[in-house]
């Protein structure tokens, strides 16, 4: 094998090594982001349930159920 071919193989091995490291870091980032998305989804769902059960929102009150102010 010539020196030129050996240098090319060495350079390719270096590039593969860096690429594998980058892929692993990106996978970790995607995994962490997915965990954050799932956490935020659960928080949003809990807030929606809390807002729906509290009945204090303007859209959830029925004017027919309210007592007039003169009572």
Tab-separated table of C-alpha atoms in Angstrom:
chain	number	residue	atom	x	y	z
A	1	UNK	CA	0.000	0.000	0.000
A	2	UNK	CA	1.347	3.382	-0.919
A	3	UNK	CA	1.821	6.199	1.539
A	4	UNK	CA	-0.833	8.235	-0.261
A	5	UNK	CA	-3.414	5.496	0.191
A	6	UNK	CA	-2.440	5.057	3.818
A	7	UNK	CA	-2.868	8.801	4.412
A	8	UNK	CA	-6.276	8.728	2.755
A	9	UNK	CA	-7.368	5.799	4.915
A	10	UNK	CA	-6.110	7.559	8.042
A	11	UNK	CA	-8.001	10.727	7.125
A	12	UNK	CA	-11.166	8.738	6.491
A	13	UNK	CA	-10.827	6.976	9.841
A	14	UNK	CA	-10.435	10.340	11.573
A	15	UNK	CA	-13.526	11.700	9.816
A	16	UNK	CA	-15.523	8.606	10.747
A	17	UNK	CA	-14.466	8.962	14.365
A	18	UNK	CA	-15.564	12.605	14.499
A	19	UNK	CA	-18.805	11.750	12.702
A	20	UNK	CA	-19.615	8.991	15.181
A	21	UNK	CA	-18.965	11.365	18.078
A	22	UNK	CA	-21.194	14.015	16.524
A	23	UNK	CA	-23.980	11.503	15.908
A	24	UNK	CA	-23.834	10.376	19.540
A	25	UNK	CA	-24.032	13.976	20.776
A	26	UNK	CA	-26.957	14.696	18.459
A	27	UNK	CA	-28.751	11.563	19.648
A	28	UNK	CA	-28.330	12.674	23.253
A	29	UNK	CA	-29.667	16.121	22.385
A	30	UNK	CA	-32.713	14.672	20.622
A	31	UNK	CA	-33.363	12.347	23.575
A	32	UNK	CA	-33.192	15.229	26.073
A	33	UNK	CA	-35.476	17.358	23.908
A	34	UNK	CA	-37.993	14.527	23.688
A	35	UNK	CA	-37.973	14.218	27.482
A	36	UNK	CA	-38.575	17.972	27.780
A	37	UNK	CA	-41.415	17.829	25.247
A	38	UNK	CA	-43.079	14.993	27.143
A	39	UNK	CA	-42.692	16.869	30.449
A	40	UNK	CA	-44.155	20.057	28.984
A	41	UNK	CA	-47.010	18.081	27.433
A	42	UNK	CA	-47.881	16.578	30.826
A	43	UNK	CA	-47.686	20.020	32.460
A	44	UNK	CA	-49.934	21.551	29.806
A	45	UNK	CA	-52.424	18.719	30.155
A	46	UNK	CA	-52.500	19.172	33.942
A	47	UNK	CA	-53.020	22.918	33.577
A	48	UNK	CA	-55.872	22.369	31.125
A	49	UNK	CA	-57.528	19.934	33.514
A	50	UNK	CA	-57.023	22.330	36.410
A	51	UNK	CA	-58.489	25.238	34.445
A	52	UNK	CA	-61.417	23.113	33.307
A	53	UNK	CA	-62.246	21.863	36.788
A	54	UNK	CA	-61.903	25.213	38.540
A	55	UNK	CA	-64.754	26.785	36.593
A	56	UNK	CA	-63.373	30.260	37.221
A	57	UNK	CA	-62.807	31.080	33.562
A	58	UNK	CA	-65.122	33.555	31.844
A	59	UNK	CA	-65.969	31.077	29.105
A	60	UNK	CA	-66.926	28.355	31.577
A	61	UNK	CA	-69.514	30.386	33.536
A	62	UNK	CA	-73.127	30.370	32.465
A	63	UNK	CA	-74.919	33.726	32.959
A	64	UNK	CA	-78.212	31.888	33.690
A	65	UNK	CA	-76.655	30.242	36.741
A	66	UNK	CA	-75.457	33.496	38.303
A	67	UNK	CA	-77.470	35.253	40.997
A	68	UNK	CA	-78.420	38.828	40.093
A	69	UNK	CA	-76.560	41.506	42.095
A	70	UNK	CA	-79.722	42.761	43.888
A	71	UNK	CA	-80.210	39.488	45.816
